[in-house]
Amino acid sequence: MPRTPCRWRWRWRLPAGDQSARWPKPHIQWSHVLSGAKVPCQHQLEGQGQVLAEYVRSRRGTGLVYYEGNTYTPNEKLREGQKSRDWKCSMYHKAKCRARLVTRHTRIGDLIHVTSRLHTHPRMYDHLYKSEDKDSRKLFPKLSPHKKESK
């Protein structure tokens, strides 16, 4: 199991419906404790095919989702009480890209569900870097070498 910043505990659990006389092989269930609440950690979510959304700001200040080297722009405005939001690839107009995903708000954060992975362009960014200003929580995508930066 990969090292994580969380504290984890395990417990023995019998499989459901197993009423045999002999002791079955135990199933280990991992329970993660993060900030006092039992919630799944990022590596545990990835094993289930779920990833927490990572938000970045564009140069114009628009909120975007960063996922696997590409950014996604909101498909519609966020309405009050809305639990999920549709996003389309930021290269939707330039490259006619059809890649899309949905973020769903949960108690552990916004989870990503990819609805279409088909990008019509190479990966937009290599990785994220932190800004040097006062707010270090702002992350900005770093351009891939094949993308030319226009000024």
PDB file of C-alpha atoms in Angstrom:
ATOM      1  CA  MET A   1       0.000   0.000   0.000  1.00  0.00           C
ATOM      2  CA  PRO A   2       1.437   3.429  -0.896  1.00  0.00           C
ATOM      3  CA  ARG A   3       2.447   5.809   1.870  1.00  0.00           C
ATOM      4  CA  THR A   4      -0.176   8.460   2.517  1.00  0.00           C
ATOM      5  CA  PRO A   5      -0.522  11.392   4.916  1.00  0.00           C
ATOM      6  CA  CYS A   6      -3.547   9.717   6.491  1.00  0.00           C
ATOM      7  CA  ARG A   7      -3.702   7.358   9.458  1.00  0.00           C
ATOM      8  CA  TRP A   8      -5.305   4.058   8.532  1.00  0.00           C
ATOM      9  CA  ARG A   9      -6.691   1.184  10.558  1.00  0.00           C
ATOM     10  CA  TRP A  10      -7.736  -2.261   9.479  1.00  0.00           C
ATOM     11  CA  ARG A  11     -10.344  -4.654  10.832  1.00  0.00           C
ATOM     12  CA  TRP A  12     -11.271  -8.247  10.147  1.00  0.00           C
ATOM     13  CA  ARG A  13     -14.566  -8.811   8.429  1.00  0.00           C
ATOM     14  CA  LEU A  14     -16.391 -12.009   7.467  1.00  0.00           C
ATOM     15  CA  PRO A  15     -17.667 -12.176   3.909  1.00  0.00           C
ATOM     16  CA  ALA A  16     -21.423 -11.671   3.619  1.00  0.00           C
ATOM     17  CA  GLY A  17     -23.461 -14.885   3.567  1.00  0.00           C
ATOM     18  CA  ASP A  18     -20.578 -17.124   4.739  1.00  0.00           C
ATOM     19  CA  GLN A  19     -22.040 -19.339   7.481  1.00  0.00           C
ATOM     20  CA  SER A  20     -19.462 -22.152   7.310  1.00  0.00           C
ATOM     21  CA  ALA A  21     -18.322 -23.941  10.483  1.00  0.00           C
ATOM     22  CA  ARG A  22     -14.639 -23.288   9.839  1.00  0.00           C
ATOM     23  CA  TRP A  23     -13.097 -19.840  10.048  1.00  0.00           C
ATOM     24  CA  PRO A  24     -12.942 -18.306   6.545  1.00  0.00           C
ATOM     25  CA  LYS A  25     -10.020 -16.308   5.199  1.00  0.00           C
ATOM     26  CA  PRO A  26     -10.411 -12.776   6.541  1.00  0.00           C
ATOM     27  CA  HIS A  27     -11.184  -9.851   4.302  1.00  0.00           C
ATOM     28  CA  ILE A  28      -9.270  -6.764   5.319  1.00  0.00           C
ATOM     29  CA  GLN A  29     -11.174  -3.529   5.052  1.00  0.00           C
ATOM     30  CA  TRP A  30      -9.166  -0.313   5.291  1.00  0.00           C
ATOM     31  CA  SER A  31     -10.684   2.547   7.203  1.00  0.00           C
ATOM     32  CA  HIS A  32      -8.914   5.884   6.684  1.00  0.00           C
ATOM     33  CA  VAL A  33      -8.946   8.689   9.214  1.00  0.00           C
ATOM     34  CA  LEU A  34      -8.259  12.122   7.770  1.00  0.00           C
ATOM     35  CA  SER A  35      -8.816  15.228   9.926  1.00  0.00           C
ATOM     36  CA  GLY A  36     -10.787  13.166  12.436  1.00  0.00           C
ATOM     37  CA  ALA A  37     -13.405  11.932   9.922  1.00  0.00           C
ATOM     38  CA  LYS A  38     -13.371   8.493   8.334  1.00  0.00           C
ATOM     39  CA  VAL A  39     -13.189   9.234   4.620  1.00  0.00           C
ATOM     40  CA  PRO A  40     -11.478   7.606   1.639  1.00  0.00           C
ATOM     41  CA  CYS A  41      -8.062   9.031   0.726  1.00  0.00           C
ATOM     42  CA  GLN A  42      -7.020  10.062  -2.799  1.00  0.00           C
ATOM     43  CA  HIS A  43      -5.144   6.792  -3.482  1.00  0.00           C
ATOM     44  CA  GLN A  44      -8.151   4.794  -2.297  1.00  0.00           C
ATOM     45  CA  LEU A  45     -10.474   6.780  -4.586  1.00  0.00           C
ATOM     46  CA  GLU A  46      -8.166   6.228  -7.575  1.00  0.00           C
ATOM     47  CA  GLY A  47      -8.365   2.478  -6.981  1.00  0.00           C
ATOM     48  CA  GLN A  48     -12.144   2.747  -7.348  1.00  0.00           C
ATOM     49  CA  GLY A  49     -11.866   4.839 -10.510  1.00  0.00           C
ATOM     50  CA  GLN A  50     -12.808   8.056  -8.698  1.00  0.00           C
ATOM     51  CA  VAL A  51     -10.587  11.134  -8.411  1.00  0.00           C
ATOM     52  CA  LEU A  52     -11.024  14.353  -6.457  1.00  0.00           C
ATOM     53  CA  ALA A  53     -11.368  17.408  -8.689  1.00  0.00           C
ATOM     54  CA  GLU A  54      -8.415  19.801  -8.831  1.00  0.00           C
ATOM     55  CA  TYR A  55      -9.422  23.381  -9.606  1.00  0.00           C
ATOM     56  CA  VAL A  56      -7.141  25.936 -11.294  1.00  0.00           C
ATOM     57  CA  ARG A  57      -7.555  29.496 -12.578  1.00  0.00           C
ATOM     58  CA  SER A  58      -7.064  30.556 -16.170  1.00  0.00           C
ATOM     59  CA  ARG A  59      -5.130  33.716 -17.003  1.00  0.00           C
ATOM     60  CA  ARG A  60      -8.449  35.546 -17.236  1.00  0.00           C
ATOM     61  CA  GLY A  61      -9.543  34.272 -13.829  1.00  0.00           C
ATOM     62  CA  THR A  62     -12.026  31.615 -14.940  1.00  0.00           C
ATOM     63  CA  GLY A  63     -12.299  28.570 -12.687  1.00  0.00           C
ATOM     64  CA  LEU A  64     -11.280  25.382 -14.525  1.00  0.00           C
ATOM     65  CA  VAL A  65     -10.929  21.699 -13.648  1.00  0.00           C
ATOM     66  CA  TYR A  66      -7.443  20.235 -14.239  1.00  0.00           C
ATOM     67  CA  TYR A  67      -7.494  16.499 -15.020  1.00  0.00           C
ATOM     68  CA  GLU A  68      -4.813  14.329 -16.667  1.00  0.00           C
ATOM     69  CA  GLY A  69      -2.951  17.209 -18.334  1.00  0.00           C
ATOM     70  CA  ASN A  70      -5.995  19.021 -19.728  1.00  0.00           C
ATOM     71  CA  THR A  71      -8.280  21.730 -18.411  1.00  0.00           C
ATOM     72  CA  TYR A  72     -12.061  21.728 -18.576  1.00  0.00           C
ATOM     73  CA  THR A  73     -14.385  24.721 -18.637  1.00  0.00           C
ATOM     74  CA  PRO A  74     -17.893  24.694 -17.102  1.00  0.00           C
ATOM     75  CA  ASN A  75     -20.626  23.787 -19.557  1.00  0.00           C
ATOM     76  CA  GLU A  76     -23.303  25.780 -17.720  1.00  0.00           C
ATOM     77  CA  LYS A  77     -23.656  28.187 -14.809  1.00  0.00           C
ATOM     78  CA  LEU A  78     -23.825  26.704 -11.332  1.00  0.00           C
ATOM     79  CA  ARG A  79     -27.322  26.938  -9.900  1.00  0.00           C
ATOM     80  CA  GLU A  80     -28.193  27.012  -6.198  1.00  0.00           C
ATOM     81  CA  GLY A  81     -28.527  23.540  -4.686  1.00  0.00           C
ATOM     82  CA  GLN A  82     -26.926  21.843  -7.684  1.00  0.00           C
ATOM     83  CA  LYS A  83     -24.944  18.712  -6.674  1.00  0.00           C
ATOM     84  CA  SER A  84     -23.151  18.075  -9.976  1.00  0.00           C
ATOM     85  CA  ARG A  85     -21.714  20.122 -12.829  1.00  0.00           C
ATOM     86  CA  ASP A  86     -20.881  19.313 -16.455  1.00  0.00           C
ATOM     87  CA  TRP A  87     -17.493  20.364 -17.891  1.00  0.00           C
ATOM     88  CA  LYS A  88     -16.142  20.339 -21.452  1.00  0.00           C
ATOM     89  CA  CYS A  89     -12.534  20.404 -22.640  1.00  0.00           C
ATOM     90  CA  SER A  90     -11.067  23.910 -22.881  1.00  0.00           C
ATOM     91  CA  MET A  91     -10.089  23.127 -26.492  1.00  0.00           C
ATOM     92  CA  TYR A  92     -13.759  22.595 -27.398  1.00  0.00           C
ATOM     93  CA  HIS A  93     -13.872  25.475 -29.899  1.00  0.00           C
ATOM     94  CA  LYS A  94     -10.258  25.515 -31.149  1.00  0.00           C
ATOM     95  CA  ALA A  95      -9.802  21.785 -31.740  1.00  0.00           C
ATOM     96  CA  LYS A  96     -13.462  20.638 -31.774  1.00  0.00           C
ATOM     97  CA  CYS A  97     -12.607  18.475 -28.772  1.00  0.00           C
ATOM     98  CA  ARG A  98     -15.479  16.377 -27.406  1.00  0.00           C
ATOM     99  CA  ALA A  99     -13.887  15.306 -24.096  1.00  0.00           C
ATOM    100  CA  ARG A 100     -16.224  15.869 -21.144  1.00  0.00           C
ATOM    101  CA  LEU A 101     -16.496  15.148 -17.453  1.00  0.00           C
ATOM    102  CA  VAL A 102     -18.893  15.683 -14.558  1.00  0.00           C
ATOM    103  CA  THR A 103     -17.990  16.784 -11.031  1.00  0.00           C
ATOM    104  CA  ARG A 104     -20.253  15.653  -8.211  1.00  0.00           C
ATOM    105  CA  HIS A 105     -20.193  17.394  -4.825  1.00  0.00           C
ATOM    106  CA  THR A 106     -19.784  14.974  -1.890  1.00  0.00           C
ATOM    107  CA  ARG A 107     -18.815  15.378   1.761  1.00  0.00           C
ATOM    108  CA  ILE A 108     -15.193  14.481   0.945  1.00  0.00           C
ATOM    109  CA  GLY A 109     -14.918  16.894  -1.994  1.00  0.00           C
ATOM    110  CA  ASP A 110     -15.861  17.092  -5.660  1.00  0.00           C
ATOM    111  CA  LEU A 111     -15.462  13.730  -7.408  1.00  0.00           C
ATOM    112  CA  ILE A 112     -14.735  13.462 -11.137  1.00  0.00           C
ATOM    113  CA  HIS A 113     -16.665  11.145 -13.441  1.00  0.00           C
ATOM    114  CA  VAL A 114     -15.314  11.134 -17.003  1.00  0.00           C
ATOM    115  CA  THR A 115     -18.084  10.853 -19.599  1.00  0.00           C
ATOM    116  CA  SER A 116     -15.864  11.118 -22.704  1.00  0.00           C
ATOM    117  CA  ARG A 117     -12.056  10.711 -22.808  1.00  0.00           C
ATOM    118  CA  LEU A 118     -11.617  11.340 -26.534  1.00  0.00           C
ATOM    119  CA  HIS A 119      -9.391  14.383 -27.025  1.00  0.00           C
ATOM    120  CA  THR A 120      -8.705  15.627 -30.567  1.00  0.00           C
ATOM    121  CA  HIS A 121      -5.421  17.288 -29.538  1.00  0.00           C
ATOM    122  CA  PRO A 122      -2.251  16.446 -27.582  1.00  0.00           C
ATOM    123  CA  ARG A 123      -2.119  16.946 -23.816  1.00  0.00           C
ATOM    124  CA  MET A 124      -2.294  20.674 -23.003  1.00  0.00           C
ATOM    125  CA  TYR A 125      -0.118  20.787 -19.866  1.00  0.00           C
ATOM    126  CA  ASP A 126       2.706  18.764 -18.335  1.00  0.00           C
ATOM    127  CA  HIS A 127       2.101  19.548 -14.668  1.00  0.00           C
ATOM    128  CA  LEU A 128       0.962  22.235 -12.244  1.00  0.00           C
ATOM    129  CA  TYR A 129       3.125  24.793 -10.498  1.00  0.00           C
ATOM    130  CA  LYS A 130       2.334  27.085  -7.582  1.00  0.00           C
ATOM    131  CA  SER A 131       2.132  30.815  -8.093  1.00  0.00           C
ATOM    132  CA  GLU A 132       4.639  33.053  -6.311  1.00  0.00           C
ATOM    133  CA  ASP A 133       2.025  35.488  -5.002  1.00  0.00           C
ATOM    134  CA  LYS A 134       0.563  35.556  -1.484  1.00  0.00           C
ATOM    135  CA  ASP A 135      -2.104  32.939  -2.179  1.00  0.00           C
ATOM    136  CA  SER A 136      -0.059  29.748  -2.563  1.00  0.00           C
ATOM    137  CA  ARG A 137      -3.228  27.673  -2.965  1.00  0.00           C
ATOM    138  CA  LYS A 138      -3.592  28.928  -6.534  1.00  0.00           C
ATOM    139  CA  LEU A 139      -2.181  26.411  -8.982  1.00  0.00           C
ATOM    140  CA  PHE A 140      -1.486  27.162 -12.613  1.00  0.00           C
ATOM    141  CA  PRO A 141      -0.977  24.639 -15.402  1.00  0.00           C
ATOM    142  CA  LYS A 142       2.448  24.687 -17.044  1.00  0.00           C
ATOM    143  CA  LEU A 143       2.326  24.530 -20.834  1.00  0.00           C
ATOM    144  CA  SER A 144       3.621  21.465 -22.656  1.00  0.00           C
ATOM    145  CA  PRO A 145       6.720  22.069 -24.818  1.00  0.00           C
ATOM    146  CA  HIS A 146       4.731  21.443 -28.020  1.00  0.00           C
ATOM    147  CA  LYS A 147       2.289  24.288 -27.201  1.00  0.00           C
ATOM    148  CA  LYS A 148       3.467  27.795 -28.111  1.00  0.00           C
ATOM    149  CA  GLU A 149       2.614  30.552 -25.682  1.00  0.00           C
ATOM    150  CA  SER A 150       1.026  33.559 -27.389  1.00  0.00           C
ATOM    151  CA  LYS A 151       1.722  37.026 -26.005  1.00  0.00           C
TER     152      LYS A 151
END
